[in-house]
Structure formats: structure tokens, C-alpha cells
Tab-separated table of C-alpha atoms in Angstrom:
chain	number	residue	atom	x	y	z
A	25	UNK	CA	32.671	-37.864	-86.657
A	26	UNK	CA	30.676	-40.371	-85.107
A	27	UNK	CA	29.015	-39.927	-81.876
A	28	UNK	CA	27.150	-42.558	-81.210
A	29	UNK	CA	27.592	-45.454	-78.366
A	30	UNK	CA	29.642	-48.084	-79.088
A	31	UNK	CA	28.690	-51.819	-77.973
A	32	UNK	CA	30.403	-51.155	-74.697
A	33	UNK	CA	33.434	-51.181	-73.048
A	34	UNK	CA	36.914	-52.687	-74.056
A	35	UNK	CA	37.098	-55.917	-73.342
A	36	UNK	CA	39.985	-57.503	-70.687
A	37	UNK	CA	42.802	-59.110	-72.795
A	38	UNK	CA	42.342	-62.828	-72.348
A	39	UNK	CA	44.962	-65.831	-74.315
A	40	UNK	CA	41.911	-67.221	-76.675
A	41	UNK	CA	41.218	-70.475	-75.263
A	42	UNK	CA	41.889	-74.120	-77.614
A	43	UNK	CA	39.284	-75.943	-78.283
A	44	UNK	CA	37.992	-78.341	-81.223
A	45	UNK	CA	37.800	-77.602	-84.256
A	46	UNK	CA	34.897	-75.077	-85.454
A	47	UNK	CA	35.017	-71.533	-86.146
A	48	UNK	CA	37.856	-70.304	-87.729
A	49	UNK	CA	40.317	-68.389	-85.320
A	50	UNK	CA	42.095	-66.274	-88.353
A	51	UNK	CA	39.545	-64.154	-90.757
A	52	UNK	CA	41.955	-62.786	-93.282
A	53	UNK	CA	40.403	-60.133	-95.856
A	54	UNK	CA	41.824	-59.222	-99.278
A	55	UNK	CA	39.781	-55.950	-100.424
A	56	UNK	CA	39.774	-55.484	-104.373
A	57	UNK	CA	38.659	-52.927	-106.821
A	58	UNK	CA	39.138	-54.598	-110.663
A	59	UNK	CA	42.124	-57.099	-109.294
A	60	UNK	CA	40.758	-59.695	-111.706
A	61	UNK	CA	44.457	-60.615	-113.235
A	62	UNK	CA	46.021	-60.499	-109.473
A	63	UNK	CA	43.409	-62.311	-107.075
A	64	UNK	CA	43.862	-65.659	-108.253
A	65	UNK	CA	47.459	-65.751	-107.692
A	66	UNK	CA	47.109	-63.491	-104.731
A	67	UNK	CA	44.485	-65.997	-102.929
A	68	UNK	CA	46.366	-69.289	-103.908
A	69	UNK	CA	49.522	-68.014	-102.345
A	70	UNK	CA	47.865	-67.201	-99.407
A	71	UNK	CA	45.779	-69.973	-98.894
A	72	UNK	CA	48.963	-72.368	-99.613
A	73	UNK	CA	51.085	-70.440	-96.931
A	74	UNK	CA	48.616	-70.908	-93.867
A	75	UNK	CA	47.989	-74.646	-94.907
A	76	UNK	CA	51.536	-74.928	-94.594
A	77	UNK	CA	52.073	-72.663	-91.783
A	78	UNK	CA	49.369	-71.823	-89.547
A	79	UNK	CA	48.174	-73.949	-86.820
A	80	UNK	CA	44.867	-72.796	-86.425
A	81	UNK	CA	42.043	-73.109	-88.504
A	82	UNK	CA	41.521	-70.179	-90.743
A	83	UNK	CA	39.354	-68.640	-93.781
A	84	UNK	CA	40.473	-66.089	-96.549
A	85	UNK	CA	37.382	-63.309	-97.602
A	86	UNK	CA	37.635	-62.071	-100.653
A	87	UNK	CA	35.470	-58.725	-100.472
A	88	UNK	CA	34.646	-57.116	-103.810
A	89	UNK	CA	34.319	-53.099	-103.480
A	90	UNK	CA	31.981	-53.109	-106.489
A	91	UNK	CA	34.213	-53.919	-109.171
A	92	UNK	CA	33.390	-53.684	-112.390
A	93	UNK	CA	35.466	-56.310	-114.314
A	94	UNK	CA	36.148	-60.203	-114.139
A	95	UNK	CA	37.228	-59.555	-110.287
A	96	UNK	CA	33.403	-61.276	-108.902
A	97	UNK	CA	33.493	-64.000	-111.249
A	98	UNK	CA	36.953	-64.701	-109.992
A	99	UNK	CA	36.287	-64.222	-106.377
A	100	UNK	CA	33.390	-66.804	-106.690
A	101	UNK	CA	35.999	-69.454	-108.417
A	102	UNK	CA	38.194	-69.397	-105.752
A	103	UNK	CA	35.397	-70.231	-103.157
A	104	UNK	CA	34.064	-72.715	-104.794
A	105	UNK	CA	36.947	-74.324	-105.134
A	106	UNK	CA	39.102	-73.976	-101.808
A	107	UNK	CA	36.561	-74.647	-98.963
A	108	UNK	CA	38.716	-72.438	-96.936
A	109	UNK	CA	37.941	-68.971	-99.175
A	110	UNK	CA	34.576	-66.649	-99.159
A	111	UNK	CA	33.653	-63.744	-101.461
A	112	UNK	CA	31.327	-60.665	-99.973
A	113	UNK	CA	30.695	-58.573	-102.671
A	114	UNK	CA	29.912	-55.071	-101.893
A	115	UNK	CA	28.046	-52.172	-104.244
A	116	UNK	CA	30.069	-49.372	-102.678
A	117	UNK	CA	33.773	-48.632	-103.229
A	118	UNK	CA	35.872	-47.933	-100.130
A	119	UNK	CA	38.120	-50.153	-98.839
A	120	UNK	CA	37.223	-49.097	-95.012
A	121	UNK	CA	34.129	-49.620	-95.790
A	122	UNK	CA	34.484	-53.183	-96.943
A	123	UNK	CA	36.673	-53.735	-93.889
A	124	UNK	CA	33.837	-52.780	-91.867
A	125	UNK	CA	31.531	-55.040	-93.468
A	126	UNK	CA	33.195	-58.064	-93.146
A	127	UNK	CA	34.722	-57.453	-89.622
A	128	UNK	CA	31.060	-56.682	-88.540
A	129	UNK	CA	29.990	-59.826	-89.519
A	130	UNK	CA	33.413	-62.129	-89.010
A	131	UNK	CA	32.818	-65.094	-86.303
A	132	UNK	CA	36.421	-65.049	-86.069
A	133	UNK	CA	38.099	-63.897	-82.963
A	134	UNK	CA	41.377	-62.322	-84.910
A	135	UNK	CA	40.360	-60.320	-87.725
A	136	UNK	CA	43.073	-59.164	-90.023
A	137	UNK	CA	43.646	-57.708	-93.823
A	138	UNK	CA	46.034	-57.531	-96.269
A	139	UNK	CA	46.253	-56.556	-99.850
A	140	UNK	CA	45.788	-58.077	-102.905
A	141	UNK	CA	49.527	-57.204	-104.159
A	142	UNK	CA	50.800	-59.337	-101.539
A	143	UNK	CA	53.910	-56.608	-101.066
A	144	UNK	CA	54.261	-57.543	-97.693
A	145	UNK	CA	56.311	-60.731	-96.969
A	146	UNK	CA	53.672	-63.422	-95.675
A	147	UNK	CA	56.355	-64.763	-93.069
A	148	UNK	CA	55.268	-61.737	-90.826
A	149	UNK	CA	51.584	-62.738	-91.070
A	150	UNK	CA	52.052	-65.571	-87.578
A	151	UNK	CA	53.732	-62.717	-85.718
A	152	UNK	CA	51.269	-60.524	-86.295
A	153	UNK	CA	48.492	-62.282	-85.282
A	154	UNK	CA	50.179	-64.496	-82.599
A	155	UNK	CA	50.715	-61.387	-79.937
A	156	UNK	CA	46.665	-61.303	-80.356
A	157	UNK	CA	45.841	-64.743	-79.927
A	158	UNK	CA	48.052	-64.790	-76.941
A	159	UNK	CA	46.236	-61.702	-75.229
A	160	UNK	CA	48.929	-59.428	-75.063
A	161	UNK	CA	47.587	-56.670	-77.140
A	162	UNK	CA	44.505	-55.495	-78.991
A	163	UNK	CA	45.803	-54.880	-82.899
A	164	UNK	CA	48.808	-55.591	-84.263
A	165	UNK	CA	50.208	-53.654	-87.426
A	166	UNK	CA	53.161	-54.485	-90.266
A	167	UNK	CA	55.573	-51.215	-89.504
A	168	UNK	CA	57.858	-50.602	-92.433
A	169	UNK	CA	59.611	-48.073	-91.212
A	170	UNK	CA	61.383	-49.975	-88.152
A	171	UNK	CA	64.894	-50.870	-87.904
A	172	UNK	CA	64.638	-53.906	-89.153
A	173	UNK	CA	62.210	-53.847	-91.794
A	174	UNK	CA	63.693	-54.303	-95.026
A	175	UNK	CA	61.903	-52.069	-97.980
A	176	UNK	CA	62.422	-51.551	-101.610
A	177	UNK	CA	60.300	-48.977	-103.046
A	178	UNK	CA	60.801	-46.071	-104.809
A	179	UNK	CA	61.883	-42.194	-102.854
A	180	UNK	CA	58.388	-40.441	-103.845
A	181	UNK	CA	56.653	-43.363	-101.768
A	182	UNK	CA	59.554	-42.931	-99.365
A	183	UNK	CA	58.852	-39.733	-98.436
A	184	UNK	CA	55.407	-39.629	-98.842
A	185	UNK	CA	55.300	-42.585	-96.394
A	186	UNK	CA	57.720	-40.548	-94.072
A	187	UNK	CA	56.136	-37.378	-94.373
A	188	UNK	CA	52.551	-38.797	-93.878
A	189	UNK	CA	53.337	-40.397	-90.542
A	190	UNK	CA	55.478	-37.202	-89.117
A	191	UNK	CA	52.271	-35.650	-89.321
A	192	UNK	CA	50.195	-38.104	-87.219
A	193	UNK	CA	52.589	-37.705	-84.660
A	194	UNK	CA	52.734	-34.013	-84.928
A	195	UNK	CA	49.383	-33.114	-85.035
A	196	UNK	CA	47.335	-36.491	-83.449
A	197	UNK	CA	50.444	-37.467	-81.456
A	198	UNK	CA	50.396	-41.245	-82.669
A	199	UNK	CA	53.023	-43.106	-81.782
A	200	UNK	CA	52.582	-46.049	-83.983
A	201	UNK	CA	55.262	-45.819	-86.899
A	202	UNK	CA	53.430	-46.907	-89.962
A	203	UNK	CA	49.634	-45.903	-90.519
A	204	UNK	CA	49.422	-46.954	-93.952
A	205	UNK	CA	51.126	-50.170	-94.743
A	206	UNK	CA	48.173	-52.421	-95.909
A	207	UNK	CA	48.880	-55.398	-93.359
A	208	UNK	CA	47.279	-55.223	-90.163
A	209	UNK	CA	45.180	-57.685	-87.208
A	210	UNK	CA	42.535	-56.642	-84.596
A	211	UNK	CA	40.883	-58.684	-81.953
A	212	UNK	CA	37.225	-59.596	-82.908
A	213	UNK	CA	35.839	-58.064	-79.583
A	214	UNK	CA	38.048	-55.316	-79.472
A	215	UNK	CA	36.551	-54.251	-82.961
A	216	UNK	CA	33.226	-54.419	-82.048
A	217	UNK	CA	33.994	-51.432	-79.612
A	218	UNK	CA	35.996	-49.490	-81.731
A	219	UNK	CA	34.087	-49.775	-85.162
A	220	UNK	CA	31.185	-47.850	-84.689
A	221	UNK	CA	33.558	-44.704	-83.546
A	222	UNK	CA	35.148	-44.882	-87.057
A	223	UNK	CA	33.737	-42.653	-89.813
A	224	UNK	CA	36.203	-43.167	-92.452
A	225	UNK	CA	35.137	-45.372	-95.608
A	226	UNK	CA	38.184	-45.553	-97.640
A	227	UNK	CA	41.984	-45.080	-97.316
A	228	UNK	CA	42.294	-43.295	-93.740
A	229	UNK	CA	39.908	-46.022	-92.045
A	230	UNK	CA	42.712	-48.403	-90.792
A	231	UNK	CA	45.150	-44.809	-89.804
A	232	UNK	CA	41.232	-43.518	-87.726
A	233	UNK	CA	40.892	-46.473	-86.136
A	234	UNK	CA	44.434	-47.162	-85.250
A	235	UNK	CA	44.739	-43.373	-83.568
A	236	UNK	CA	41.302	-43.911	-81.816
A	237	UNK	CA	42.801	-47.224	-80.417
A	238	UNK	CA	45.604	-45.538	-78.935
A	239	UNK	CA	43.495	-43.066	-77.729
A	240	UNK	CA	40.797	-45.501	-75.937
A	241	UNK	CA	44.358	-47.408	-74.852
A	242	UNK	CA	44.441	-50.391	-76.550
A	243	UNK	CA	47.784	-52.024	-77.461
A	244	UNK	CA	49.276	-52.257	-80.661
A	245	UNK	CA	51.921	-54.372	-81.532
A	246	UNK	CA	54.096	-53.529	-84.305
A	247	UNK	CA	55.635	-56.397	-86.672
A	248	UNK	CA	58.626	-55.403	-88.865
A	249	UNK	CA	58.040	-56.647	-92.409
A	250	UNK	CA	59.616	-57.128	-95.519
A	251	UNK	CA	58.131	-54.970	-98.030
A	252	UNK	CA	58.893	-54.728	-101.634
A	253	UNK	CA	57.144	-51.989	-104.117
A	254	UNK	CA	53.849	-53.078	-106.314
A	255	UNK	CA	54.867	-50.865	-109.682
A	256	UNK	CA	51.842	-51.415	-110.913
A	257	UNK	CA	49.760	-50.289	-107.945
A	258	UNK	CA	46.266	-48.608	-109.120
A	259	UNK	CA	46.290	-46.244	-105.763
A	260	UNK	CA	45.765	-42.763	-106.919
A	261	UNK	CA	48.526	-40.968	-104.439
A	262	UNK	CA	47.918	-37.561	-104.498
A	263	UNK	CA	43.564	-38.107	-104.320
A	264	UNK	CA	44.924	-40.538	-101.435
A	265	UNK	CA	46.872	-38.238	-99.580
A	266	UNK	CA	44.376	-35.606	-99.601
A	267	UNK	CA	41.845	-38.047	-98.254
A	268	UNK	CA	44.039	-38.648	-95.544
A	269	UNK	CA	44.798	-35.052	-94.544
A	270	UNK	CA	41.209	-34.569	-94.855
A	271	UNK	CA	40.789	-37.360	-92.396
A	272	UNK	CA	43.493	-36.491	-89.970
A	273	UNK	CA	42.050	-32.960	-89.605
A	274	UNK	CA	38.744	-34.149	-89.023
A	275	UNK	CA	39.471	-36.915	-86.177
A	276	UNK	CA	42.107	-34.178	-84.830
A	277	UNK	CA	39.284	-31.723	-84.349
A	278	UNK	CA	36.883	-34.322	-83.083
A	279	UNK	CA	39.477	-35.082	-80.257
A	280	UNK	CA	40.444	-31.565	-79.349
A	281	UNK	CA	36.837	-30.715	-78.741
A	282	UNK	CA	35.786	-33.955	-77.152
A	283	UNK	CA	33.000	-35.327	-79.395
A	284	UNK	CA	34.388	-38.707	-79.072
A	285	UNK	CA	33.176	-40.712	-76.449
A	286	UNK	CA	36.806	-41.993	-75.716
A	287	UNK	CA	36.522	-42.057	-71.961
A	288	UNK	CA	33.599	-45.077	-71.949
A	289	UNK	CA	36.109	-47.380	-73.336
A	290	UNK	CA	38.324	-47.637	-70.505
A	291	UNK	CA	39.322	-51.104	-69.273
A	292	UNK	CA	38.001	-53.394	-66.527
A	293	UNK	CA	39.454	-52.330	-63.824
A	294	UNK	CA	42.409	-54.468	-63.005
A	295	UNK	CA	43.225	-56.069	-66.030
A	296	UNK	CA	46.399	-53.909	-66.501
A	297	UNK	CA	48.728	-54.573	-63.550
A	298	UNK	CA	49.209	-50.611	-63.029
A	299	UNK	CA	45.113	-50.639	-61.935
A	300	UNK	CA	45.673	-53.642	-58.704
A	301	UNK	CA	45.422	-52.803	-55.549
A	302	UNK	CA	48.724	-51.824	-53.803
A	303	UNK	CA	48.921	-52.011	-49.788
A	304	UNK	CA	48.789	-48.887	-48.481
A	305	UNK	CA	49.637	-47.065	-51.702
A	306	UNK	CA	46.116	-45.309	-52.643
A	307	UNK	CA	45.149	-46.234	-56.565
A	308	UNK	CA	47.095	-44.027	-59.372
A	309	UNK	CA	49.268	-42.273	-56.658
A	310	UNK	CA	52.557	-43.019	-58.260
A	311	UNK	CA	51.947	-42.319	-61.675
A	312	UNK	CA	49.360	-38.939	-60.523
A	313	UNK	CA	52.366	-37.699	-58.857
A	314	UNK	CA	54.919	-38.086	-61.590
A	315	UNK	CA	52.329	-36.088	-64.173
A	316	UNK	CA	51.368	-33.600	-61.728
A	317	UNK	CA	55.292	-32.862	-61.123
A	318	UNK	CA	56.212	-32.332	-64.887
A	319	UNK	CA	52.743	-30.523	-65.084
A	320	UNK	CA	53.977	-28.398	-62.223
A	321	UNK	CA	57.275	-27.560	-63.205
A	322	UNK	CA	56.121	-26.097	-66.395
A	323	UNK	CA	53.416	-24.760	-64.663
A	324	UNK	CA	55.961	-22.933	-62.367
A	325	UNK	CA	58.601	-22.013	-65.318
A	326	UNK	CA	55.624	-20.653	-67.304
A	327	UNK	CA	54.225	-18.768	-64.096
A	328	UNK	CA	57.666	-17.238	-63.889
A	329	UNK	CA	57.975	-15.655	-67.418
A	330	UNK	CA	54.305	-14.217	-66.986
A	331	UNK	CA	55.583	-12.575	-63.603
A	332	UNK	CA	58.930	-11.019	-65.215
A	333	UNK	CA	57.004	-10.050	-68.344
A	334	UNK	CA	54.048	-8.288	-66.431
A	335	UNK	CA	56.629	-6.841	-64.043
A	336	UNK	CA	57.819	-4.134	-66.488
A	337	UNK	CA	54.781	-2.417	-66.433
A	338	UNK	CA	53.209	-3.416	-62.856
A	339	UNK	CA	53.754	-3.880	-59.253
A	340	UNK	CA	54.772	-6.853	-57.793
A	341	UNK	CA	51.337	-7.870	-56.519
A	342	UNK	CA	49.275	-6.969	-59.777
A	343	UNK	CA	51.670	-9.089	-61.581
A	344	UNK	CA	51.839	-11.893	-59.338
A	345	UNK	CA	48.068	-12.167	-59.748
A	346	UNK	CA	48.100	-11.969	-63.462
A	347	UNK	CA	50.792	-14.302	-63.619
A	348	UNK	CA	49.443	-16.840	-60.929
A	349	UNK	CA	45.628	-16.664	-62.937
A	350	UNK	CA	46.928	-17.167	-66.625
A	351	UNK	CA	49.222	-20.058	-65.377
A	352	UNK	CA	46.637	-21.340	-63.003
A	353	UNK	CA	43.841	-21.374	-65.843
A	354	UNK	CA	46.549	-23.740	-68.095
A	355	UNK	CA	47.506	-26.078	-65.075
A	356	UNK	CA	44.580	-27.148	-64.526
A	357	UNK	CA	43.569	-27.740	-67.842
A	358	UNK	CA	46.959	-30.051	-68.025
A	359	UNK	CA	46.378	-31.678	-64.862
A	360	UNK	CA	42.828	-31.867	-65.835
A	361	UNK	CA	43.510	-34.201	-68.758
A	362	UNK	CA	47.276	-35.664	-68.407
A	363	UNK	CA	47.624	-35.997	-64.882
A	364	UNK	CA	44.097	-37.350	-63.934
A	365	UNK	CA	43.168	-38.632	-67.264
A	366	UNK	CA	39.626	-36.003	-67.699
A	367	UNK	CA	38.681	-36.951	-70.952
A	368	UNK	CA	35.618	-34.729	-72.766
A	369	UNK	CA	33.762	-31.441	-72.190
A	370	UNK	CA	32.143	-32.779	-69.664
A	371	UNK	CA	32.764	-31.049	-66.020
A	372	UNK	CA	35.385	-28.672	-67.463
A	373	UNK	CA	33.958	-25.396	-66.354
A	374	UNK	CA	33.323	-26.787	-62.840
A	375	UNK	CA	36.620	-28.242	-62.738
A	376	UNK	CA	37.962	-24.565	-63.948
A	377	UNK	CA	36.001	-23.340	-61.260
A	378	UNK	CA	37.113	-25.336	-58.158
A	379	UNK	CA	41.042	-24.541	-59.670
A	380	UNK	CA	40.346	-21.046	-59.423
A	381	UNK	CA	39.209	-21.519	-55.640
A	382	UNK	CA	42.746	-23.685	-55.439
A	383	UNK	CA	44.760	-20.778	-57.311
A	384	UNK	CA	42.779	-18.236	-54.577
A	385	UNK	CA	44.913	-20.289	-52.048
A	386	UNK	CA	48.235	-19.956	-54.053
A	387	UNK	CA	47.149	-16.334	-54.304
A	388	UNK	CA	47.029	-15.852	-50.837
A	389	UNK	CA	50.100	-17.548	-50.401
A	390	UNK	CA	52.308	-15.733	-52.551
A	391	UNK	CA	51.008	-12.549	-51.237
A	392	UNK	CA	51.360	-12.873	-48.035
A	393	UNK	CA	55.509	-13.865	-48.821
A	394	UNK	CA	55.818	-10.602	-51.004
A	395	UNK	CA	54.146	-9.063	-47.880
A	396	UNK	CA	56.474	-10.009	-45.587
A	397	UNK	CA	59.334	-9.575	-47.960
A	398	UNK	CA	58.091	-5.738	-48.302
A	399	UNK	CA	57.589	-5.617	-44.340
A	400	UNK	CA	61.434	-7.341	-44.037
A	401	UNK	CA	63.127	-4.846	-46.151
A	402	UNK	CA	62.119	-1.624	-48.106
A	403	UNK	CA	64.072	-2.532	-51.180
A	404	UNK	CA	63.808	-6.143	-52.096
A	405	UNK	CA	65.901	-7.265	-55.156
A	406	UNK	CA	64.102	-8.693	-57.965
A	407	UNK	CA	66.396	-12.003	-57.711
A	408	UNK	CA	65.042	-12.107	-53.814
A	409	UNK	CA	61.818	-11.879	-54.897
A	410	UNK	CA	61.703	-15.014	-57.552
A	411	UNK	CA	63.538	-16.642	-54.703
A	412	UNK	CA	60.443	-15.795	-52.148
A	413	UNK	CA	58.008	-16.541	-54.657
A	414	UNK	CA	59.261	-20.161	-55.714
A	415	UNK	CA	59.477	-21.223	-52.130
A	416	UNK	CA	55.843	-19.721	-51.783
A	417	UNK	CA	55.004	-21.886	-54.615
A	418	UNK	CA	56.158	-25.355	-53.610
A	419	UNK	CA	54.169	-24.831	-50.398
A	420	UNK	CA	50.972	-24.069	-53.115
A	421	UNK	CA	52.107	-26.694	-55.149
A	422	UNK	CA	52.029	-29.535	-52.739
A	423	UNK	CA	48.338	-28.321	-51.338
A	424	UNK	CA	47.188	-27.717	-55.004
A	425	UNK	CA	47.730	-31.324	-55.588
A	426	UNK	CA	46.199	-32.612	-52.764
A	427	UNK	CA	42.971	-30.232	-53.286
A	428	UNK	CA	43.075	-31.408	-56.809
A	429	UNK	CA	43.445	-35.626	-55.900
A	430	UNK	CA	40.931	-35.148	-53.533
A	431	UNK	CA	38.090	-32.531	-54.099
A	432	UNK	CA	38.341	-31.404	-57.902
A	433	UNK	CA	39.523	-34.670	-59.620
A	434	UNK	CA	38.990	-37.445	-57.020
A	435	UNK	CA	39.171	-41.336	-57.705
A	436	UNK	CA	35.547	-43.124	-58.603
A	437	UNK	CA	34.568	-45.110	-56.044
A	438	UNK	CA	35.451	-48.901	-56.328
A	439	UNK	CA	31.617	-49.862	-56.457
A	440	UNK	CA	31.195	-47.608	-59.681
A	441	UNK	CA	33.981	-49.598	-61.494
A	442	UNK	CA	32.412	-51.761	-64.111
A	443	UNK	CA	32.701	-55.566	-63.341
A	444	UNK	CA	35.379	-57.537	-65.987
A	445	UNK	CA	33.015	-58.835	-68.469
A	446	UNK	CA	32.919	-62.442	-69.499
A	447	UNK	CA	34.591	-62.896	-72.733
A	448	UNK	CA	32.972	-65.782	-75.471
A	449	UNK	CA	35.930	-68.530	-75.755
A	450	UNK	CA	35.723	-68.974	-79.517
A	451	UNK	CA	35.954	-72.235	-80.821
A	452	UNK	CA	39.675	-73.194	-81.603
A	453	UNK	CA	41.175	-76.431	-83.152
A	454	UNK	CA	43.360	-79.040	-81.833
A	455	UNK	CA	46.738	-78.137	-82.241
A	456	UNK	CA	47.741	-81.166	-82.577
A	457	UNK	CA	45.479	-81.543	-85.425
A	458	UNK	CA	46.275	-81.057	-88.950
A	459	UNK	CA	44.540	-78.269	-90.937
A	460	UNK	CA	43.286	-81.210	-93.641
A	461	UNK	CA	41.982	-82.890	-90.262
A	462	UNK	CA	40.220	-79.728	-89.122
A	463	UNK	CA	38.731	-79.036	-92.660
């Protein structure tokens, strides 16, 4: 997994400014492996569709993973003779890692791909790159598996489809609904932060850098599309699928041990409405309190079953500290990374540390109620005792968060927020131009 810094933080979301005609705002890659018989056609209809279509000014890349047939000799056809199509030929298979190539180098401010088979209906390509151009979100993917997607393929891709994407969300919790359909958009400056965090080179590049986005907590839009079956697709499924498991145990370990350097891509402060300033409401409050609460009441139900297990074979006290230090030891860990948003290795044992100190003062609580219970009555009930305890609790429960909020997780100071950073406006055409015009 890669480790190293990326080119800085993510970038506000910003509508891409118009302007005259220049750079293209659309980059739209075709990667190919031996696709000599299917470019041609594949390009042509593509290029014909955005003449007709798109009102920006665009550019097709044809990148070559190193074929070894007609497919370069074709590529360079088609950009010689539509002004609007390029051909990058590469000496390395891997369709990630052509991807990266091309993105890396792109001028264009909405980078997107799509391939060669052209199963996706091309009617979905202005809604997927329009929520991006507008600056409402940061990639935008074809699902095929929503509600209103229409599909005809075959039930082995069905369920491998199906299958594949139950386990993102069960083991990465992604909660995109279709990781592999080849028809997806990025923002230029969005990729330039993300990229260099993504190792894959082939098949699971697109899945790793879609999880890694929702990670870092970037929007991604989701376009339903109409997708019909290629039968005479050359992607080996079963090598594929293991690739991808391969993958999604790899980026899953890489996140549970917190290798990735996830938390230095957080947004400019203030760019999502959530982050402004509220009067008299200190920042994250509302939505601190809501995670520590669900947190909490775990925490609590969780503390509860420790206490009636270890009561079998202990006193009251012994177990209430067992209890209290097993479920103490797992809340903050929760609160450490859902509630304030802790991200990495970084701090944990000192943050373990200070929640011990807080569960000393829960400890001390809940003692001293069974002690009074015991010095109230000789023979306390064990139903009388959970009651005693989960009042003694809420009392620890609203001091544990404020110990938490303000000594073991508190809020950066506003002067170490990073400044919004200046985006580039990219050069757009007229819209009320003509794509002939702009050429």
C-alpha cells in the first residue's frame, strides 16, 4: 500500500468556471488490450455522440496497454483523422495503470473512462460528468445495480457482480453500489490527491480508489445506466476476481492498521455547510453528541453483559471493575474514531491512556453507588443493582463526554485549519458556441 504524501489536501468543490474556448473540459479514456476490430467503431460512436451532445469542448484518449496486434496502428488512424482523439501508448498492461498515466498527465478538469465495448448506454455519459462540472461532488460512477438501471447480462455476471460488491460493503464498508462497472468521472484536482494513495495497476484500481475516496470523504455521485452484456468480452473472470479479493484484502488491512494517510485529506474548513460557524453552538457539537450517544448506549449494553457474565463467579465490585475496564478500553476506541473522527495510529496509546484516567472516574462512581446500596440494605437484589449501576452510569456518561470533547479529543484550534486553497479556473468554451466553432 502506498504511503507516501499525496500533492496535498482535497480541494473545496467549486462550479468550473466558463470561459473561451481552450483546454478541453471532458478527457474521456478508452483503455485497450488487442481491441483492433472494436476501437474504430467504438471511437467514432463516441466522438459522434459528444459532437452532437456535449456542450463543452472535449477530447477522446485512446491509451494502448501494450497491445500486441493492429490496436496502435488503429489508435494512431483515428487521431490523425478526428482532431478531437489522442493515442498514449503504454509498454505495460494494466488498465489502472493506464488510467493513471493519462489522468496524471490530462489538462482536463473532468477526467473520465469508459470501455471500449461501449456496454454502457452513452446517454448517461452528460449526467455523469455534469454533477462534477457543477461542483457538487468529487467522482461520479455508472451504478448498475440501482432501481432504475436497466441490465441484460447473463446470471454468472449477475451474481458475480452482486456477490463482489456485498463484500465491499461487508468487509471495507463501501457504500457505493457498483465498483466494477467500467464507466466512471473524477475531478482533475481531486485526482491529483487521491492517485498517488492508489497501488492497484489493473482491475481493482477504479474499486481502490473509489473506497479510498469515500474514506478521505469525497462525494460520489451515482448515475443509473443502461447496460447491456459484451458476449464477447476478453476479461478473464475468475483471474479477475481473484485480483480483486486480493486487492480488497490488501486496502482492508492497510485501513485497519492506519498506513494510509487518510486524515491529511480532509477538506478546507468550511466548504461543507456542516463545518460553518454556528452562534453559540461550539463546532461538531451536534453531530459529536449524536455518535457519542449510539457509542454510549452500546457501550452501556455491552458494559452490562460483562457485569452479569463476571457476576457468576465474582463480587459485585470485582466485576464491576472488569466490566467497566473491558467496556471502557472499546469505548474509547469507538469514540476515538467514529465520534471524533481519530484517524491513524497516531496518539492511540495516549488517547487509551487519558480514557483509562476517565474510566477511573466512572470507577469511582459506580463504586461508591454499590457502596451505598450495600450500606442501604444488606441484601440488595440483583435487578436493584443494574438499576443503581445504570443511573451511576449516565452521571459517568455525561462527564466522560465532556472529559473526552475537551481534554482527550479536543477541537484544533481555528488558526491550525488550513486556508481554502485557490483552485486553477480551467479554460472552458462558450456555451453558446458550437463544438465546430470551438475546434
Amino acid at each position: 500500500m502506498r504511503t507516501d504524501s499525496s500533492p496535498g489536501s482535497l480541494p473545496a468543490r467549486e462550479h468550473l468556471p466558463a470561459a473561451a474556448a481552450g483546454t478541453p473540459v471532458l478527457d474521456v479514456v478508452v483503455p485497450v488490450y488487442n481491441e483492433e476490430r472494436d476501437l474504430g467503431p467504438c471511437v467514432w460512436r463516441l466522438h459522434e455522440h459528444l459532437t452532437r451532445t456535449f456542450p463543452y469542448a472535449f477530447r477522446i484518449t485512446v491509451a494502448d496497454n501494450a497491445s500486441t496486434d493492429g490496436t496502435p496502428h488503429v489508435a494512431a488512424r483515428l487521431a490523425a483523422d478526428l482532431a478531437a482523439v489522442r493515442s498514449v501508448r503504454l509498454e505495460q498492461k494494466g488498465r489502472g495503470r493506464a488510467l493513471r498515466t493519462v489522468w496524471s498527465a490530462s489538462d482536463a478538469p473532468v477526467l473520465a473512462y469508459m470501455d471500449v465495448d461501449l456496454s454502457t448506454d452513452l446517454n448517461a455519459l452528460l449526467p455523469l460528468v455534469a454533477p462534477l462540472i457543477s461542483g457538487h461532488s468529487d467522482l461520479a460512477i455508472g451504478s448498475r445495480l440501482a432501481r432504475s438501471s436497466r441490465v441484460v447480462r447473463g446470471a454468472k455476471r449477475e451474481f458475480i457482480s452482486r456477490a463482489y460488491n456485498l463484500i465491499l460493503r461487508g468487509s471495507l464498508q463501501a457504500r457505493f453500489s457498483d465498483a466494477q462497472c467500467g464507466f466512471k468521472a473524477i475531478r482533475r484536482d481531486v485526482a491529483q490527491v487521491l492517485l498517488p494513495l492508489v497501488e492497484d495497476t489493473g482491475w481493482f484500481f477504479d474499486t481502490e480508489m473509489l473506497v479510498l475516496a469515500e474514506r478521505a470523504g469525497c462525494r460520489i455521485h451515482e448515475v443509473p445506466v443502461d447496460w447491456v452484456d459484451d458476449p464477447d468480452s476478453t476479461v478473464h473472470i475468475v483471474r479477475t476476481a481473484t485480483e480483486d479479493l486480493k486487492g480488497v484484502w490488501r486496502v482492508g488491512k492497510a485501513l485497519a492498521t492506519g498506513s494510509l494517510p487518510l486524515d491529511r485529506l480532509a477538506r478546507p474548513f468550511g466548504d461543507d455547510p456542516r463545518d460553518r460557524d454556528l452562534t453559540g453552538v461550539p463546532q461538531g457539537l451536534a453531530r459529536q453528541l449524536v455518535g457519542f450517544c449510539v457509542v454510549g448506549a452500546l457501550s452501556t449494553l455491552f458494559y452490562l453483559l460483562l457485569y452479569s457474565g463476571f457476576r457468576h463467579f465474582a463480587g459485585s465490585q470485582p466485576a464491576n471493575a472488569l466490566a467497566l475496564l473491558v467496556s471502557a478500553v472499546a469505548n474509547t476506541a469507538a469514540n476515538r474514531r467514529l465520534t471524533f473522527g481519530v484517524r491513524g495510529r497516531g496518539g492511540a496509546v495516549r488517547h487509551q491512556a487519558q480514557g483509562l484516567v476517565v474510566f477511573g472516574i466512572g470507577l469511582a462512581l459506580t463504586s461508591g453507588s454499590l457502596a451505598a446500596l450495600s450500606a442501604a440494605t444488606t441484601d440488595p437484589g440483583h435487578s436493584t443493582e443494574l438499576a443503581v449501576l445504570i443511573a451511576a452510569n449516565l452521571a459517568a456518561t455525561v462527564l466522560r463526554f465532556l472529559l473526552f470533547r475537551a481534554w482527550v479529543f479536543p477541537d484544533p484550534q481555528p488558526a491550525a485549519l488550513s486556508p481554502q486553497p485557490h483552485l486553477p479556473e480551467p479554460h472552458l468554451p462558450d456555451p453558446q458556441r458550437t463544438w465546430s466553432d470551438a475546434r
